[in-house]
GROMACS .gro file of C-alpha atoms in nm:
model
  244
    1MET     CA    1   2.231  16.692  -6.058
    2THR     CA    2   2.185  16.974  -6.260
    3LEU     CA    3   1.925  16.990  -6.521
    4THR     CA    4   2.059  17.178  -6.861
    5ILE     CA    5   1.801  17.382  -7.056
    6ALA     CA    6   2.005  17.514  -7.396
    7SER     CA    7   1.889  17.800  -7.558
    8LEU     CA    8   1.993  17.769  -7.925
    9LEU     CA    9   2.103  18.117  -8.099
   10PRO     CA   10   1.887  18.333  -7.846
   11SER     CA   11   2.017  18.675  -7.985
   12LEU     CA   12   1.923  18.621  -8.345
   13GLN     CA   13   1.626  18.370  -8.253
   14ASN     CA   14   1.418  18.563  -7.954
   15THR     CA   15   1.186  18.784  -8.176
   16ASN     CA   16   0.839  18.699  -8.062
   17GLY     CA   17   1.030  18.633  -7.688
   18ASP     CA   18   1.008  18.220  -7.813
   19ALA     CA   19   1.387  18.202  -7.633
   20GLU     CA   20   1.216  18.239  -7.264
   21ASN     CA   21   1.039  17.888  -7.325
   22ALA     CA   22   1.388  17.810  -7.185
   23ALA     CA   23   1.364  18.033  -6.839
   24VAL     CA   24   1.000  17.871  -6.814
   25LEU     CA   25   1.162  17.572  -6.784
   26ALA     CA   26   1.428  17.628  -6.526
   27ALA     CA   27   1.212  17.807  -6.327
   28ARG     CA   28   0.923  17.518  -6.308
   29ALA     CA   29   1.190  17.339  -6.228
   30ARG     CA   30   1.320  17.501  -5.956
   31TRP     CA   31   0.977  17.520  -5.836
   32ALA     CA   32   1.004  17.174  -5.783
   33GLY     CA   33   1.293  17.149  -5.601
   34LEU     CA   34   1.534  17.048  -5.917
   35ASP     CA   35   1.865  17.223  -5.964
   36ALA     CA   36   1.849  17.372  -6.308
   37ARG     CA   37   2.025  17.622  -6.541
   38VAL     CA   38   1.982  17.782  -6.920
   39VAL     CA   39   2.305  17.773  -7.111
   40ALA     CA   40   2.289  18.027  -7.455
   41VAL     CA   41   2.447  17.864  -7.705
   42GLU     CA   42   2.537  18.118  -7.997
   43GLN     CA   43   2.785  17.851  -8.164
   44ALA     CA   44   2.922  17.545  -8.169
   45ALA     CA   45   3.170  17.618  -7.857
   46ASP     CA   46   2.886  17.751  -7.576
   47LEU     CA   47   2.760  17.391  -7.570
   48PRO     CA   48   2.761  17.237  -7.231
   49GLU     CA   49   2.862  16.878  -7.177
   50ARG     CA   50   2.548  16.779  -7.110
   51VAL     CA   51   2.228  16.845  -7.266
   52ASP     CA   52   1.868  16.750  -7.079
   53ALA     CA   53   1.637  17.011  -7.356
   54VAL     CA   54   1.697  17.262  -7.632
   55VAL     CA   55   1.460  17.573  -7.666
   56LEU     CA   56   1.490  17.726  -8.089
   57GLY     CA   57   1.325  18.041  -8.045
   58SER     CA   58   1.172  18.236  -8.384
   59GLY     CA   59   1.369  18.498  -8.579
   60SER     CA   60   1.338  18.750  -8.841
   61ASP     CA   61   1.360  18.671  -9.214
   62ALA     CA   62   1.650  18.901  -9.232
   63SER     CA   63   1.893  18.675  -8.970
   64LEU     CA   64   1.753  18.313  -9.152
   65ASP     CA   65   2.098  18.300  -9.361
   66VAL     CA   66   2.279  18.360  -9.040
   67ALA     CA   67   2.123  18.157  -8.825
   68ARG     CA   68   2.136  17.887  -9.033
   69GLU     CA   69   2.517  17.902  -9.081
   70ARG     CA   70   2.548  17.871  -8.699
   71LEU     CA   71   2.305  17.565  -8.686
   72LEU     CA   72   2.506  17.402  -8.931
   73ALA     CA   73   2.745  17.373  -8.672
   74LEU     CA   74   2.547  17.176  -8.437
   75VAL     CA   75   2.350  16.980  -8.654
   76ASP     CA   76   2.508  16.643  -8.579
   77GLU     CA   77   2.409  16.731  -8.157
   78LEU     CA   78   2.063  16.807  -8.289
   79ARG     CA   79   2.016  16.513  -8.467
   80ARG     CA   80   2.175  16.298  -8.157
   81TRP     CA   81   1.928  16.473  -7.934
   82GLY     CA   82   1.652  16.412  -8.155
   83THR     CA   83   1.761  16.006  -8.169
   84GLU     CA   84   1.816  15.995  -7.801
   85GLY     CA   85   1.470  16.149  -7.687
   86VAL     CA   86   1.580  16.479  -7.578
   87PRO     CA   87   1.301  16.745  -7.602
   88ILE     CA   88   1.367  16.988  -7.830
   89LEU     CA   89   1.116  17.302  -7.841
   90ALA     CA   90   1.165  17.490  -8.218
   91VAL     CA   91   0.888  17.768  -8.259
   92GLY     CA   92   0.802  17.986  -8.612
   93THR     CA   93   1.145  17.995  -8.834
   94GLY     CA   94   1.321  17.825  -8.575
   95TRP     CA   95   1.132  17.505  -8.633
   96GLU     CA   96   1.148  17.609  -9.045
   97LEU     CA   97   1.534  17.612  -9.026
   98LEU     CA   98   1.465  17.284  -8.863
   99SER     CA   99   1.277  17.121  -9.153
  100TRP     CA  100   1.362  17.005  -9.476
  101GLY     CA  101   1.364  17.397  -9.615
  102ILE     CA  102   1.233  17.735  -9.633
  103GLU     CA  103   1.102  17.855  -9.976
  104ARG     CA  104   1.116  18.232  -9.974
  105ALA     CA  105   0.848  18.459 -10.167
  106ASP     CA  106   1.101  18.611 -10.423
  107GLY     CA  107   1.178  18.243 -10.531
  108SER     CA  108   1.481  18.172 -10.350
  109THR     CA  109   1.547  17.940 -10.093
  110VAL     CA  110   1.702  17.835  -9.737
  111GLU     CA  111   1.791  17.493  -9.697
  112GLY     CA  112   1.737  17.311  -9.386
  113LEU     CA  113   1.887  17.069  -9.145
  114GLY     CA  114   1.628  16.820  -9.215
  115ILE     CA  115   1.588  16.676  -8.832
  116VAL     CA  116   1.171  16.698  -8.900
  117ALA     CA  117   0.939  16.642  -9.211
  118GLY     CA  118   0.797  16.938  -9.412
  119ARG     CA  119   0.875  17.300  -9.551
  120GLY     CA  120   0.777  17.666  -9.497
  121VAL     CA  121   0.622  17.765  -9.830
  122PRO     CA  122   0.504  18.149  -9.925
  123ARG     CA  123   0.142  18.219  -9.857
  124GLU     CA  124  -0.076  18.519  -9.998
  125HIS     CA  125  -0.096  18.729  -9.677
  126ARG     CA  126   0.086  18.725  -9.382
  127ILE     CA  127  -0.145  18.527  -9.110
  128ALA     CA  128  -0.151  18.714  -8.726
  129GLY     CA  129  -0.367  18.604  -8.432
  130ASP     CA  130  -0.477  18.382  -8.224
  131LEU     CA  131  -0.434  17.991  -8.234
  132VAL     CA  132  -0.580  17.747  -8.086
  133VAL     CA  133  -0.479  17.379  -8.131
  134GLN     CA  134  -0.624  17.051  -7.931
  135VAL     CA  135  -0.295  16.847  -7.859
  136PRO     CA  136  -0.337  16.470  -7.814
  137ARG     CA  137  -0.267  16.397  -7.448
  138ILE     CA  138  -0.184  16.687  -7.364
  139GLY     CA  139  -0.565  16.926  -7.438
  140LEU     CA  140  -0.628  17.257  -7.568
  141LEU     CA  141  -0.301  17.488  -7.622
  142VAL     CA  142  -0.311  17.875  -7.685
  143GLY     CA  143  -0.083  18.133  -7.802
  144PHE     CA  144  -0.032  18.409  -8.112
  145GLU     CA  145   0.084  18.305  -8.459
  146ASN     CA  146   0.212  18.598  -8.706
  147HIS     CA  147   0.347  18.394  -9.000
  148ALA     CA  148   0.391  18.464  -9.396
  149ARG     CA  149   0.472  18.103  -9.494
  150ASP     CA  150   0.231  17.759  -9.467
  151TYR     CA  151   0.380  17.486  -9.380
  152VAL     CA  152   0.363  17.157  -9.572
  153GLY     CA  153   0.516  16.750  -9.547
  154ALA     CA  154   0.423  16.752  -9.213
  155GLU     CA  155   0.049  16.580  -9.217
  156ALA     CA  156   0.167  16.259  -9.148
  157SER     CA  157   0.301  16.402  -8.799
  158PRO     CA  158   0.126  16.713  -8.664
  159LEU     CA  159   0.157  16.858  -8.314
  160GLY     CA  160  -0.213  16.865  -8.271
  161ARG     CA  161  -0.582  17.010  -8.488
  162VAL     CA  162  -0.656  17.420  -8.495
  163ARG     CA  163  -0.967  17.474  -8.354
  164ALA     CA  164  -0.931  17.877  -8.412
  165GLY     CA  165  -0.655  18.035  -8.611
  166THR     CA  166  -0.472  17.893  -8.940
  167GLY     CA  167  -0.147  17.675  -8.836
  168ASN     CA  168  -0.018  17.480  -9.072
  169GLY     CA  169  -0.230  17.618  -9.305
  170ARG     CA  170  -0.340  17.511  -9.663
  171ARG     CA  171  -0.678  17.416  -9.537
  172SER     CA  172  -0.471  17.120  -9.341
  173GLY     CA  173  -0.692  17.196  -9.008
  174GLN     CA  174  -0.309  17.111  -8.821
  175GLU     CA  175  -0.041  17.322  -8.654
  176GLY     CA  176   0.300  17.227  -8.610
  177VAL     CA  177   0.476  16.894  -8.628
  178ARG     CA  178   0.592  16.628  -8.340
  179MET     CA  179   0.836  16.384  -8.426
  180GLY     CA  180   0.948  16.228  -8.136
  181ASP     CA  181   1.028  16.472  -7.827
  182VAL     CA  182   1.092  16.712  -8.094
  183ILE     CA  183   0.818  16.999  -8.141
  184GLY     CA  184   0.794  17.246  -8.368
  185THR     CA  185   0.532  17.472  -8.373
  186HIS     CA  186   0.344  17.824  -8.517
  187LEU     CA  187   0.276  17.920  -8.133
  188HIS     CA  188   0.436  18.231  -7.972
  189GLY     CA  189   0.364  18.387  -7.650
  190PRO     CA  190   0.591  18.213  -7.518
  191VAL     CA  191   0.390  17.896  -7.559
  192LEU     CA  192   0.528  17.797  -7.206
  193ALA     CA  193   0.438  18.019  -7.036
  194LYS     CA  194   0.031  18.030  -7.157
  195ASN     CA  195   0.033  17.677  -7.148
  196PRO     CA  196   0.216  17.505  -6.836
  197VAL     CA  197   0.084  17.174  -6.913
  198LEU     CA  198   0.314  17.183  -7.180
  199ALA     CA  199   0.617  17.270  -6.983
  200ASP     CA  200   0.524  17.004  -6.737
  201ALA     CA  201   0.513  16.703  -6.983
  202ILE     CA  202   0.807  16.860  -7.105
  203LEU     CA  203   0.966  16.892  -6.784
  204ARG     CA  204   0.850  16.513  -6.700
  205ARG     CA  205   1.018  16.388  -7.000
  206MET     CA  206   1.369  16.579  -6.911
  207CYS     CA  207   1.375  16.421  -6.547
  208GLU     CA  208   1.281  16.034  -6.686
  209ARG     CA  209   1.580  16.076  -6.866
  210ALA     CA  210   1.762  16.222  -6.588
  211GLY     CA  211   1.678  15.981  -6.346
  212LEU     CA  212   1.458  16.245  -6.141
  213GLU     CA  213   1.102  16.279  -5.983
  214TYR     CA  214   0.913  16.549  -6.149
  215ALA     CA  215   0.641  16.736  -5.914
  216PRO     CA  216   0.522  17.051  -5.977
  217GLY     CA  217   0.608  17.302  -5.672
  218ALA     CA  218   0.373  17.539  -5.451
  219ARG     CA  219   0.446  17.794  -5.636
  220THR     CA  220   0.373  17.649  -5.960
  221ALA     CA  221   0.007  17.650  -5.877
  222GLU     CA  222   0.009  18.053  -5.819
  223VAL     CA  223   0.128  18.132  -6.152
  224ASP     CA  224  -0.061  17.836  -6.336
  225GLY     CA  225  -0.379  18.028  -6.235
  226TYR     CA  226  -0.236  18.326  -6.382
  227ALA     CA  227  -0.196  18.147  -6.667
  228GLU     CA  228  -0.527  18.001  -6.688
  229THR     CA  229  -0.699  18.309  -6.641
  230ALA     CA  230  -0.496  18.446  -6.980
  231ARG     CA  231  -0.575  18.136  -7.175
  232GLN     CA  232  -0.933  18.128  -7.063
  233ALA     CA  233  -0.933  18.465  -7.213
  234GLN     CA  234  -0.780  18.438  -7.511
  235LEU     CA  235  -1.029  18.140  -7.582
  236ARG     CA  236  -1.290  18.355  -7.490
  237ALA     CA  237  -1.180  18.557  -7.772
  238ALA     CA  238  -1.127  18.319  -7.985
  239GLY     CA  239  -1.482  18.169  -7.963
  240VAL     CA  240  -1.326  17.798  -7.865
  241ASN     CA  241  -1.502  17.673  -7.582
  242ALA     CA  242  -1.267  17.461  -7.389
  243ALA     CA  243  -1.569  17.205  -7.260
  244VAL     CA  244  -1.578  17.101  -7.619
   0.00000   0.00000   0.00000
């Protein structure tokens, strides 16, 4: 069988290259000897018959309303995927659109789809810089955060603990949200290219649901070496000791 990764709204939600997380999953699956493809889903008519994982990247605030309208046509599928254990990775505004909603600095709001707990709320100053997160059973994740909103309401289900950077903000010391196999995060990078351990965790879940075995291929080790070099450089720049 072919593993299918749905990349939602890549024409709108790829400001930081986050839609390419779908390509990372497909490449690592192929290196493991599995058939895999990425399907760009710009509207409901583009949905493939089977979806094994979902990637929703980050977009600009200017496209929030348009993106929300398109996602509304997929809300039943998103809820079903979430309850059935299909891995969903949402980054930045993509994650915020799956939340309860987004509060803008001008006082207006964008109603979210209610897939995950919490909401985006304005902060006084934009945050941009390195972000390092300790995630249970995964380890350290590194990436780049760039957001003008904090995220509240996810305190009971964060992705992990901030080791460097701001994350969800409001002095929570937390980053992201995780509800079952649905992950929301501020981590750009793309996060799966910089953190192969998270990519492999998602792939193992995909294969488990599909009745397949996942074992990283030989090409994976070479690519992971490049990723580790970049990770170590970012950890040093952020002043984080990976051994702690």
